[in-house]
Coordinates of C-alpha atoms in Angstrom, one line a residue:
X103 CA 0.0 0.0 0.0
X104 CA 3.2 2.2 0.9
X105 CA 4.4 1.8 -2.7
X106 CA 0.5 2.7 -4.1
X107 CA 0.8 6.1 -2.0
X108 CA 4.4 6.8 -3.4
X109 CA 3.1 6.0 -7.0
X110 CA 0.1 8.1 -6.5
X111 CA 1.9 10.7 -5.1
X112 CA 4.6 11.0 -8.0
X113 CA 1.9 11.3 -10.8
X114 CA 0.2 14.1 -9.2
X115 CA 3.4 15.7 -8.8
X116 CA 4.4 15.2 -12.1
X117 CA 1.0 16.5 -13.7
X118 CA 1.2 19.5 -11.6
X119 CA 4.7 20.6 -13.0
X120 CA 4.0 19.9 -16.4
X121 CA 0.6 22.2 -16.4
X122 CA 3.1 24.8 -14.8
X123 CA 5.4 24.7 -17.4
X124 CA 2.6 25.0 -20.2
X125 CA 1.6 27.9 -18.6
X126 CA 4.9 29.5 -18.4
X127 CA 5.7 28.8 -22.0
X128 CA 2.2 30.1 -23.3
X129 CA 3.0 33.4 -21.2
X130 CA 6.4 33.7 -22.7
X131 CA 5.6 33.0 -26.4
X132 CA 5.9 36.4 -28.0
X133 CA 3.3 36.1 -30.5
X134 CA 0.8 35.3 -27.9
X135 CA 1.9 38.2 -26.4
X136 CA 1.8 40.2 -29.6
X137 CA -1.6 38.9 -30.0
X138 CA -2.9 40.4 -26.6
X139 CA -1.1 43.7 -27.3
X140 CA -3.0 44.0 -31.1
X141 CA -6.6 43.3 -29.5
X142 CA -7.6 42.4 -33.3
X143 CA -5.8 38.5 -32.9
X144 CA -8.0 37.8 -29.7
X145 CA -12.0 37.5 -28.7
X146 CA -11.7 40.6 -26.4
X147 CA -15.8 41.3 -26.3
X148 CA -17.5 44.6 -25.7
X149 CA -19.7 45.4 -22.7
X150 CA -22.6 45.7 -25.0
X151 CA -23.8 41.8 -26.3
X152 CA -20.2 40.3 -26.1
X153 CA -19.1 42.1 -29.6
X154 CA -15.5 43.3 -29.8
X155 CA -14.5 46.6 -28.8
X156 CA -12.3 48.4 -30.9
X157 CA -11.3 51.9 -30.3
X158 CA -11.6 54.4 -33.0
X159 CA -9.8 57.6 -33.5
X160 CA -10.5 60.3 -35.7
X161 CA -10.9 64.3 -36.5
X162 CA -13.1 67.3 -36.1
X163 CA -13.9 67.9 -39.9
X164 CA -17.1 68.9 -41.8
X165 CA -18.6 67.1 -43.2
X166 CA -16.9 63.6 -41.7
X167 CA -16.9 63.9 -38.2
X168 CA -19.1 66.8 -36.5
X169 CA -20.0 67.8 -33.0
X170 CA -24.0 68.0 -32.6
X171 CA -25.9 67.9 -29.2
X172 CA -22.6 66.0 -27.5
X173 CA -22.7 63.6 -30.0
X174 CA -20.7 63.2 -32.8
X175 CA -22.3 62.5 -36.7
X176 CA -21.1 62.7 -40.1
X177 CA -19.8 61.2 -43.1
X178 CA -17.7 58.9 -41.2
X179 CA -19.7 58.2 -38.2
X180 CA -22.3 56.9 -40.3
X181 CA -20.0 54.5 -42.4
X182 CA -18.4 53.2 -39.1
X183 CA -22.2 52.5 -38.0
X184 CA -22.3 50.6 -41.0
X185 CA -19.1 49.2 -40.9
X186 CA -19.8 48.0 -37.2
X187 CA -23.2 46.5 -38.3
X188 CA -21.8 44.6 -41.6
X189 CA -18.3 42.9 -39.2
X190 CA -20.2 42.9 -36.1
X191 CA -18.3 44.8 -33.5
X192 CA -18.6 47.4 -31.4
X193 CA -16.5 50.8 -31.1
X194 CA -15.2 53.3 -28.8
X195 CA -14.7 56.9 -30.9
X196 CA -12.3 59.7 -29.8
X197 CA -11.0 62.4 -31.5
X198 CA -7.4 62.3 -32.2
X199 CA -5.6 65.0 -29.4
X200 CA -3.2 66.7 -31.0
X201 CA -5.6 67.4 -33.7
X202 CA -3.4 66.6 -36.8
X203 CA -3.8 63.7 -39.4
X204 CA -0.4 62.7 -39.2
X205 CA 3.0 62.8 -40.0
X206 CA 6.5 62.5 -39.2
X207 CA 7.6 65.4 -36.7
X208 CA 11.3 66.6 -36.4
X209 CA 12.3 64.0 -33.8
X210 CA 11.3 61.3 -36.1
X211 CA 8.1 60.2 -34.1
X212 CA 4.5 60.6 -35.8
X213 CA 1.9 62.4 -35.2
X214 CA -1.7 62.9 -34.9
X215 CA -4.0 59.6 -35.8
X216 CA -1.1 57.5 -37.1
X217 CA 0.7 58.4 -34.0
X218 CA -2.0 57.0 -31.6
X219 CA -2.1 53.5 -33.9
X220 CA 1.2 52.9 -33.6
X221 CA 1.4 53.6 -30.0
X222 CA -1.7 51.7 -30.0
X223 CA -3.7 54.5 -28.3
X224 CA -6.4 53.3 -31.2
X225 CA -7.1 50.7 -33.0
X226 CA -8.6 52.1 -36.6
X227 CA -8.4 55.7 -37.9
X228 CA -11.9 56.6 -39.8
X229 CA -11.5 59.8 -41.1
X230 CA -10.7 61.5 -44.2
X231 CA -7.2 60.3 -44.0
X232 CA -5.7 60.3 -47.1
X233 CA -3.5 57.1 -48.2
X234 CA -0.1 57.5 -48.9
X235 CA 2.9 56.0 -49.1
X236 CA 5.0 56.8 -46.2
X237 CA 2.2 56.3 -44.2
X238 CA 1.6 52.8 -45.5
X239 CA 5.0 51.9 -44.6
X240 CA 4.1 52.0 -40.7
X241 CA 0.3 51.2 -40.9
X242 CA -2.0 49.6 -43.2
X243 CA -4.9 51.2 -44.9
X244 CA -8.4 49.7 -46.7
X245 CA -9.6 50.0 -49.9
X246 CA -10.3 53.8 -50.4
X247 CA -13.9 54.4 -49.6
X248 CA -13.4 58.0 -50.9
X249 CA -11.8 59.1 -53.9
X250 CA -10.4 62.7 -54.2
X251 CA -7.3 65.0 -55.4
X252 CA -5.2 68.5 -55.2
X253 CA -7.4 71.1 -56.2
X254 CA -7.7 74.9 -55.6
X255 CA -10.3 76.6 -53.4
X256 CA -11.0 80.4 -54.4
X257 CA -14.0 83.1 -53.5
X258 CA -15.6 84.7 -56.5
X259 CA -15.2 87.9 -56.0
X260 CA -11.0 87.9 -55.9
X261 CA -10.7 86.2 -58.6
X262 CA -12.9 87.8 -61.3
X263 CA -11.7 89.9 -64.1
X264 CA -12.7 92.9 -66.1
X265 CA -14.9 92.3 -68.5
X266 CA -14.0 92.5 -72.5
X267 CA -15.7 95.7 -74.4
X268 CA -17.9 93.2 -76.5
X269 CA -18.9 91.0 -73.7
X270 CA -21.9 91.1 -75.2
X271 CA -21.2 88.5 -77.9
X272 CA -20.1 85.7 -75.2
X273 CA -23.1 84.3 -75.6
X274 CA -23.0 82.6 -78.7
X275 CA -19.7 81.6 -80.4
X276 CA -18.5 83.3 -83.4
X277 CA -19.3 80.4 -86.1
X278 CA -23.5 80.7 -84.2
X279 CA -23.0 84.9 -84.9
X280 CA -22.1 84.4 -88.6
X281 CA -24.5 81.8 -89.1
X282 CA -27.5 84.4 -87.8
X283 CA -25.6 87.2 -89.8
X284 CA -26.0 84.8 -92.7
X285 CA -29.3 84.0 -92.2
X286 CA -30.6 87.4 -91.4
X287 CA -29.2 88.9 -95.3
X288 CA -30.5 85.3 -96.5
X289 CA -34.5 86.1 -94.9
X290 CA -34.1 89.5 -96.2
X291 CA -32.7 88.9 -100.0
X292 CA -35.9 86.5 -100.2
X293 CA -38.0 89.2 -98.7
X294 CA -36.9 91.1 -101.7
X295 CA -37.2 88.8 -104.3
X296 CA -40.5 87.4 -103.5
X297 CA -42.1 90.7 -103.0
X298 CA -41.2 91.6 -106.1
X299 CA -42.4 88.1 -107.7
X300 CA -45.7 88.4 -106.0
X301 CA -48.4 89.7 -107.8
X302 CA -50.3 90.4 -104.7
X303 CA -47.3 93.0 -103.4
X304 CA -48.6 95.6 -106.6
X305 CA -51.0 96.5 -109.2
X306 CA -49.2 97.7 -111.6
X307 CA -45.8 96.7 -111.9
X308 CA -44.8 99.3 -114.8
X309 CA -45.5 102.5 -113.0
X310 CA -45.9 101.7 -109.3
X311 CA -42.1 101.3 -107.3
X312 CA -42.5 98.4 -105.0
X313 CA -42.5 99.1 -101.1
X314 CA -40.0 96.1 -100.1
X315 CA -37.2 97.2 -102.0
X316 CA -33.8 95.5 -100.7
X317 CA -32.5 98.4 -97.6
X318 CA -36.8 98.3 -96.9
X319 CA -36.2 94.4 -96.5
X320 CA -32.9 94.8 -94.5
X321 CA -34.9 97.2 -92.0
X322 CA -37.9 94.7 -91.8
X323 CA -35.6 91.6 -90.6
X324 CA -33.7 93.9 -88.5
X325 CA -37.1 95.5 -86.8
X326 CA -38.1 92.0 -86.0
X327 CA -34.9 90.8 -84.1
X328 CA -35.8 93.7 -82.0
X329 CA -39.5 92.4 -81.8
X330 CA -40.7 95.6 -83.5
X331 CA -43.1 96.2 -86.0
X332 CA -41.6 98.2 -88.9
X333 CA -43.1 99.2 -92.7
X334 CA -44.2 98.0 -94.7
X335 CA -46.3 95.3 -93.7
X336 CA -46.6 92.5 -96.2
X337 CA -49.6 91.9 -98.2
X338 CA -49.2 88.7 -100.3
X339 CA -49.5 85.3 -98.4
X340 CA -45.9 84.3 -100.0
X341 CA -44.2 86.9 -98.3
X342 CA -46.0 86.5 -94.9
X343 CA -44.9 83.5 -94.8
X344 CA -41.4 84.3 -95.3
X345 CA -42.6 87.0 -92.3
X346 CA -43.8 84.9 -89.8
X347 CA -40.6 82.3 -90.0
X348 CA -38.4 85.1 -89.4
X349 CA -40.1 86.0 -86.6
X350 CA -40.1 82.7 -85.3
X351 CA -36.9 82.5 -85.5
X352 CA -36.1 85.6 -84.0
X353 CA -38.2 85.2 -81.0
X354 CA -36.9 81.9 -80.3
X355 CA -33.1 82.9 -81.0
X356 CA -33.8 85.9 -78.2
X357 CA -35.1 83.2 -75.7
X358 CA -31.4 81.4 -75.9
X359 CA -29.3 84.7 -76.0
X360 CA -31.2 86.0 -73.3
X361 CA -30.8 82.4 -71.1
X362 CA -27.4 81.6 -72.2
X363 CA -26.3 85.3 -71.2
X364 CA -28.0 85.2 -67.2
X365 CA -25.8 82.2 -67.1
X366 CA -23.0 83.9 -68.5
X367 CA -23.5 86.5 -65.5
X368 CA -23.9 83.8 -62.8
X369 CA -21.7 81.6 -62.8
X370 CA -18.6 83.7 -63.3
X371 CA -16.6 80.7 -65.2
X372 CA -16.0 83.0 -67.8
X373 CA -14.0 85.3 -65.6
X374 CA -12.1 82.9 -63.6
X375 CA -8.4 83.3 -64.9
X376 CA -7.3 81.0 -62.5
X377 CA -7.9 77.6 -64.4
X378 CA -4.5 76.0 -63.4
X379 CA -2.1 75.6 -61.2
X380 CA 0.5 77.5 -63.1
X381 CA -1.8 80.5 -63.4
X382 CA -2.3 80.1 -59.2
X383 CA 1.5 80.8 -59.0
X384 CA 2.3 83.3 -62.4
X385 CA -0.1 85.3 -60.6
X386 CA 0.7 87.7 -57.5
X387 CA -2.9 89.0 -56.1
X388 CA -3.4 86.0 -53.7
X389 CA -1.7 84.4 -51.1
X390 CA -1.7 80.2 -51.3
X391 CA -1.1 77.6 -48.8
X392 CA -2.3 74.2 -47.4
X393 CA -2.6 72.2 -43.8
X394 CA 0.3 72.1 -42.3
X395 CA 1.6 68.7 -42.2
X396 CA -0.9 67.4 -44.5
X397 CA -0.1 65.2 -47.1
X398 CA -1.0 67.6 -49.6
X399 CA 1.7 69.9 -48.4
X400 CA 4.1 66.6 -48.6
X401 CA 2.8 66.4 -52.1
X402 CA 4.2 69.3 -53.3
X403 CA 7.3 68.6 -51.4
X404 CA 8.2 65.5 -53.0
X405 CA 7.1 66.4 -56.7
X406 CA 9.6 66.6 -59.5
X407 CA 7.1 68.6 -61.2
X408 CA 8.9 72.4 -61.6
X409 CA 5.4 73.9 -60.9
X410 CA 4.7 72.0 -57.9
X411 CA 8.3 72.7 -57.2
X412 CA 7.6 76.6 -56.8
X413 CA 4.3 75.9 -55.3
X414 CA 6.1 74.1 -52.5
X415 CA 8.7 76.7 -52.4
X416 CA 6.3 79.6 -51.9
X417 CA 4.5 77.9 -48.8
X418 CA 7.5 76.7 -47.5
X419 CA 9.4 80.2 -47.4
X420 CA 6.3 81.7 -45.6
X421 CA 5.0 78.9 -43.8
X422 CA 4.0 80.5 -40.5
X423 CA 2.1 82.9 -42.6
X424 CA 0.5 80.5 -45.5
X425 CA -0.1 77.7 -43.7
X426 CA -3.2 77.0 -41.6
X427 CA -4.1 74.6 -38.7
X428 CA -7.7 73.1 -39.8
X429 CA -9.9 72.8 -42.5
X430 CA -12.3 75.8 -41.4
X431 CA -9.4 78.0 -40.3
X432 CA -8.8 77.4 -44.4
X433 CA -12.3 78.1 -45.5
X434 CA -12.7 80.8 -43.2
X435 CA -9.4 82.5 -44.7
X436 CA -10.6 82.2 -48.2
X437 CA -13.7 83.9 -47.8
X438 CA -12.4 86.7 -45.7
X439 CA -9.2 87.7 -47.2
X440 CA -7.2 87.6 -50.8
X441 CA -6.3 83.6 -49.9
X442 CA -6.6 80.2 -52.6
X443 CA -6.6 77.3 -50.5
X444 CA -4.7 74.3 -51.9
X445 CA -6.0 71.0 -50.4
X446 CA -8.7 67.9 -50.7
X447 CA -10.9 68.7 -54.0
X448 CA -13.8 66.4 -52.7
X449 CA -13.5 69.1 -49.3
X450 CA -13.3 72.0 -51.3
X451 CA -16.3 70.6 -53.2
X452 CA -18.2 70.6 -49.9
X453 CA -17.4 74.4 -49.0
X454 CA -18.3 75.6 -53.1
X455 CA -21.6 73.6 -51.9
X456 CA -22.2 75.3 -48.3
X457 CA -20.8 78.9 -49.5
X458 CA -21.9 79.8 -52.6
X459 CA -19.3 82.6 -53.0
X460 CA -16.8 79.9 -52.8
X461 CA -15.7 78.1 -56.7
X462 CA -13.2 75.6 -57.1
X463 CA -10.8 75.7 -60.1
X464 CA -11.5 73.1 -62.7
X465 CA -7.8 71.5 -62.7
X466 CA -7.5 68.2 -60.2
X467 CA -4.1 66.5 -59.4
X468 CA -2.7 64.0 -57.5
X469 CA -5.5 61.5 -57.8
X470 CA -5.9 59.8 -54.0
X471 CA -8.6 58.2 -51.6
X472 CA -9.4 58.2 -48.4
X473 CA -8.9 55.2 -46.5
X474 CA -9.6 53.4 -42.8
X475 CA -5.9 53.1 -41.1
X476 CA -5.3 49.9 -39.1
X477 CA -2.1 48.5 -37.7
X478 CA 0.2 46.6 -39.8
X479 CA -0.6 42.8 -40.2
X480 CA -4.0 43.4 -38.6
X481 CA -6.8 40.7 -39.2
X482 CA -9.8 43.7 -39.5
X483 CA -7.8 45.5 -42.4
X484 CA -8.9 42.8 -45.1
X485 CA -11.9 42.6 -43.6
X486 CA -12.7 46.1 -43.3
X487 CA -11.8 46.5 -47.1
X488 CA -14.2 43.6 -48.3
X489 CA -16.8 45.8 -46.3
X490 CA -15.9 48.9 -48.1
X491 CA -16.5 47.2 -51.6
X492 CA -19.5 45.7 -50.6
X493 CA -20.8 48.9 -49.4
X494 CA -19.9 50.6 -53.0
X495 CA -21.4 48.0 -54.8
X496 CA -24.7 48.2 -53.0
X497 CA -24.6 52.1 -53.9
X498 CA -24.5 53.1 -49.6
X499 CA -21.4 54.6 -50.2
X500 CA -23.1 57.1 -52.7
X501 CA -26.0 58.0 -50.1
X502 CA -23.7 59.5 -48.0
X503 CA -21.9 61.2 -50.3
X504 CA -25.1 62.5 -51.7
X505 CA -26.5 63.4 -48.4
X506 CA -23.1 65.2 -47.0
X507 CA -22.6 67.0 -50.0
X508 CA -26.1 68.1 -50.2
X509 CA -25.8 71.8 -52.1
X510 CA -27.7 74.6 -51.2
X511 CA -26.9 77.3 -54.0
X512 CA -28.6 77.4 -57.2
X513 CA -25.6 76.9 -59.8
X514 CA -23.1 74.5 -58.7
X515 CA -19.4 75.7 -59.0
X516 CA -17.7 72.8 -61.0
X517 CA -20.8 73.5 -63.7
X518 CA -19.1 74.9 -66.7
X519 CA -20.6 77.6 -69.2
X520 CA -19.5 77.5 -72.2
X521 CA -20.8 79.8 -75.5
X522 CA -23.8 78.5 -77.8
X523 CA -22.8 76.4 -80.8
X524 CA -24.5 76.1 -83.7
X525 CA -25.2 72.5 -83.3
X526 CA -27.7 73.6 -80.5
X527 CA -29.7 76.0 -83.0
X528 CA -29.8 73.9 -85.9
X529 CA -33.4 72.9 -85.9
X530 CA -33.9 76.4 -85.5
X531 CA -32.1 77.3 -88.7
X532 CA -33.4 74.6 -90.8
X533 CA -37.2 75.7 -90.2
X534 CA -36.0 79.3 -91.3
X535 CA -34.6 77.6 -94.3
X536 CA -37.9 75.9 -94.9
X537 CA -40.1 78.7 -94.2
X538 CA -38.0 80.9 -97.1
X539 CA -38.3 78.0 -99.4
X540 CA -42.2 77.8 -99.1
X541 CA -42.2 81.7 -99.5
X542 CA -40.1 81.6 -102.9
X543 CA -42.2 78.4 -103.9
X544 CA -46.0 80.6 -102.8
X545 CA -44.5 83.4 -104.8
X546 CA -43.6 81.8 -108.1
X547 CA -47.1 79.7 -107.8
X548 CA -49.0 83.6 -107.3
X549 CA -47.2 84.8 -110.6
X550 CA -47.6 81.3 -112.7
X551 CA -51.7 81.9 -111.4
X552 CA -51.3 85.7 -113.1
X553 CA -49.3 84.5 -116.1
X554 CA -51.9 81.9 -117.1
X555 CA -54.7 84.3 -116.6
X556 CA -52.9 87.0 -118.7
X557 CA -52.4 84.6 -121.2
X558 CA -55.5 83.6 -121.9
X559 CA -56.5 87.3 -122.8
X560 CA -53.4 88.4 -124.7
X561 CA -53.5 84.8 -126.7
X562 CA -49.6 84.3 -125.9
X563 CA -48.0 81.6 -124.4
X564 CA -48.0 81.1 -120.7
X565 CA -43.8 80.8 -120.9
X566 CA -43.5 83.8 -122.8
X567 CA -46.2 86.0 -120.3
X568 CA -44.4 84.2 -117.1
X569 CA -41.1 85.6 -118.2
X570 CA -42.1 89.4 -118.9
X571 CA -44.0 89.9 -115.8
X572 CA -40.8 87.9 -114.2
X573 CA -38.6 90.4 -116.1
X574 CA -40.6 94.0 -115.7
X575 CA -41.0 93.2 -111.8
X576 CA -37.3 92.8 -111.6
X577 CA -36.5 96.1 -113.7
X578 CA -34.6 93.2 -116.1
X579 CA -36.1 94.8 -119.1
X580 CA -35.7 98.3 -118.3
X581 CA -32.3 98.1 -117.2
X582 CA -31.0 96.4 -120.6
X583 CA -33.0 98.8 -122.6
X584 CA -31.1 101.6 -120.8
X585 CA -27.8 99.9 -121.6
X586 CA -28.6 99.5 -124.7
X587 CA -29.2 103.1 -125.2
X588 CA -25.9 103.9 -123.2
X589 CA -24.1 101.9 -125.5
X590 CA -25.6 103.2 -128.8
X591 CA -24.8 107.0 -127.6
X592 CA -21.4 106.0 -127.4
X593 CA -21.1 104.5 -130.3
X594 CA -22.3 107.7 -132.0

């Protein structure tokens, strides 16, 4: 029985130290310890239904992240809702401290929201945080659920220009102004020709001068572009006809002169000379800068691009001057003093929305998105991205851009005016075209009508009657008769 104890007694001692030393070697394994640290490699559950917590930081920035009744909404407050309700965890958000997005300070430590990941202060960064590639060197980043790029944010008002002496043509383009100049000494030739074909425009064509002689006609097409009624009025249905096109065509060419010209007025794209970049730094009557710190600034910085070069140079030389701390410091600047911010154009888009004495220049560079930072080797960055794509492809990600960029101004600033072609009136000129054609045709059908009745009395032929009533309206007669006398003096 001795020897049963002893046996007994060694077994349980030698259970107990190996259990110790499984223990010991699980506690010392240093990706189990890695694992811990992360809190994405374990089941660490919320307080709320056993989800896992993860701790989110981000930054003060309309539209993303907003301050409202102590709570925070926005942009990105309602994709982490949805994030949270696709992957099934919950989340603890706080707004990054040293208010920056981050990058590398001057003792080689990072700052602002990459900062707090790698120190593991926060788990994800949600936030308009743009990707790039020294940041992905020390974190990780998801598909881009926001695509943006460089652009330039301006106010109206600094940047328009004196207008040309003959503003007044910017309206239509110059082939639409020689098509109507065209058209209108076209209307008015036929106006001429037709009253003088028209039997009904005279009774008697030998003695009595027609009324719609050719300067008559030019005054008549002109007194209806200015919706006037000028002499003389027009008596034969050929050359009514002719009339009323004309005035058709006038009334309806005013409409899109008129509409095309209050846009002109409006939206100012016509005296914006600041298109480019290149023009933002050949000129000298505003100041330019960007965040401080922000990628965009690191942009410039690291282009080879001579412009961007200069750009970089300028804010760099008077960076405590050109710089600014936040987004709505920025905005604020722009609409208070002779400043172009440089920065996110899907931002600036925003504030051209919000203020509608804010435009943003057309040209976009630096083509980038906004993407969810995680730490490196993290199990919820793949997931987090497959999220993302499913969210695009459902079209959710395109609600909340629509209804965060909601505009309240009635011309949006990236809509571009541009002068009427002719293209857009050619339906317009082509029943002008018709209407003279039916005029010449109603003409020459009115004097066929007389010709055949004259015939009959005379006994001539209805050719030979057709052509002297063509030729003594049009003075063709007369005038060779005179020529022929010329000539015969002169021969004398």
């Amino acid at each position: 029985m001795d020897k049963g104890l002893r046996f007994m007694f060694c077994l349980i001692t030698t259970m107990l130290l190996l259990r110790e030393s499984s223990q010991t070697g699980e506690k010392n394994d240093p990706k189990m310890l890695a694992a811990s640290k992360s809190g994405f490699g374990t089941d660490s559950r919320g307080a709320e239904g056993g989800l896992p917590t993860l701790t989110v930081t981000t930054i003060l920035e309309d539209p993303y992240v907003m301050v409202r009744s102590a709570e925070l909404e926005g942009y990105c407050i309602d994709l982490l809702k949805a994030l949270a309700a696709m992957l099934h965890f919950s989340y603890k958000v706080k707004v990054v401290g040293d208010g920056q997005y981050g990058a590398v300070s001057s003792s080689g430590n990072w700052t602002g929201m990459i900062g707090e990941i790698l120190r593991q202060e926060a788990d994800i960064a949600v936030a308009p945080l743009t990707v790039t590639s020294a940041r992905e060197e020390v974190v990780s980043f998801t598909t881009p659920f926001l695509q943006t790029g460089i652009g330039i944010l301006l106010r109206k008002d600094t940047v328009s220009q004196e207008m040309s002496f003959f503003h007044f043509l910017a309206p239509f383009s110059k082939e639409t102004w020689t098509g109507l100049l065209f058209a209108y000494v076209l209307t008015c030739f036929c106006l001429f020709l037709v009253a003088r074909l028209s039997p009904c425009e005279w009774n008697e064509p030998k003695n009595e001068e027609n009324h719609f002689t050719f300067l008559n006609s030019l005054w008549f097409g002109a007194g209806a572009l200015a919706l006037q009624g000028v002499t003389p009025r027009p008596k034969a249905l050929s050359v009514r006809v002719i009339a009323a096109v004309w005035w058709l065509f006038t009334i309806a060419l005013l409409a899109a002169y008129i509409a095309n010209f209050t846009a002109l007025l409006s939206s100012g794209s016509e005296q914006l000379p600041i298109q480019t970049f290149e023009d933002l730094v050949k000129q000298r009557k505003l100041e330019f800068g960007t965040l401080d710190g922000s990628s965009t600034f690191y942009f410039f910085k690291n282009s080879k691009n001579p412009i961007h070069q200069m750009i970089y140079e300028y804010m760099d030389k008077r960076r405590d001057h050109v710089l600014v701390k936040t987004y709505q410091e920025a905005v604020q600047r722009v609409m208070e003093s002779n400043y172009a911010f440089i920065g996110e154009s899907i931002s600036q888009d925003l504030a051209a929305a919000r203020h509608c004495n804010l435009i943003r220049a057309p040209e976009v560079i630096g083509a980038r998105g906004f993407g969810i930072a995680t730490t490196q080797a993290s199990l919820w960055t793949k997931k987090l991205s497959v999220a993302v794509l499913k969210l695009r492809e459902s079209g959710d990600l395109d609600y909340l851009r629509n209804k965060w960029w909601e505009t309240s101004c009635l011309h949006k600033s990236r809509d571009r005016w541009s002068p009427l072609q002719p293209q857009a009136l050619g339906g317009l000129f082509l029943t002008l075209a018709i209407g003279l054609a039916l005029g010449v045709i109603a003409a020459v059908v009115e004097l066929s009508n007389k010709s055949r009745h004259a015939a009959g009395h005379v006994k001539k032929s209805c050719c030979s009657v057709f052509t002297e009533e063509m030729c003594t309206r049009l003075r063709i007669k007369e005038n060779t008769r005179q020529s022929q006398e010329t000539s015969g003096r002169a021969n004398a």
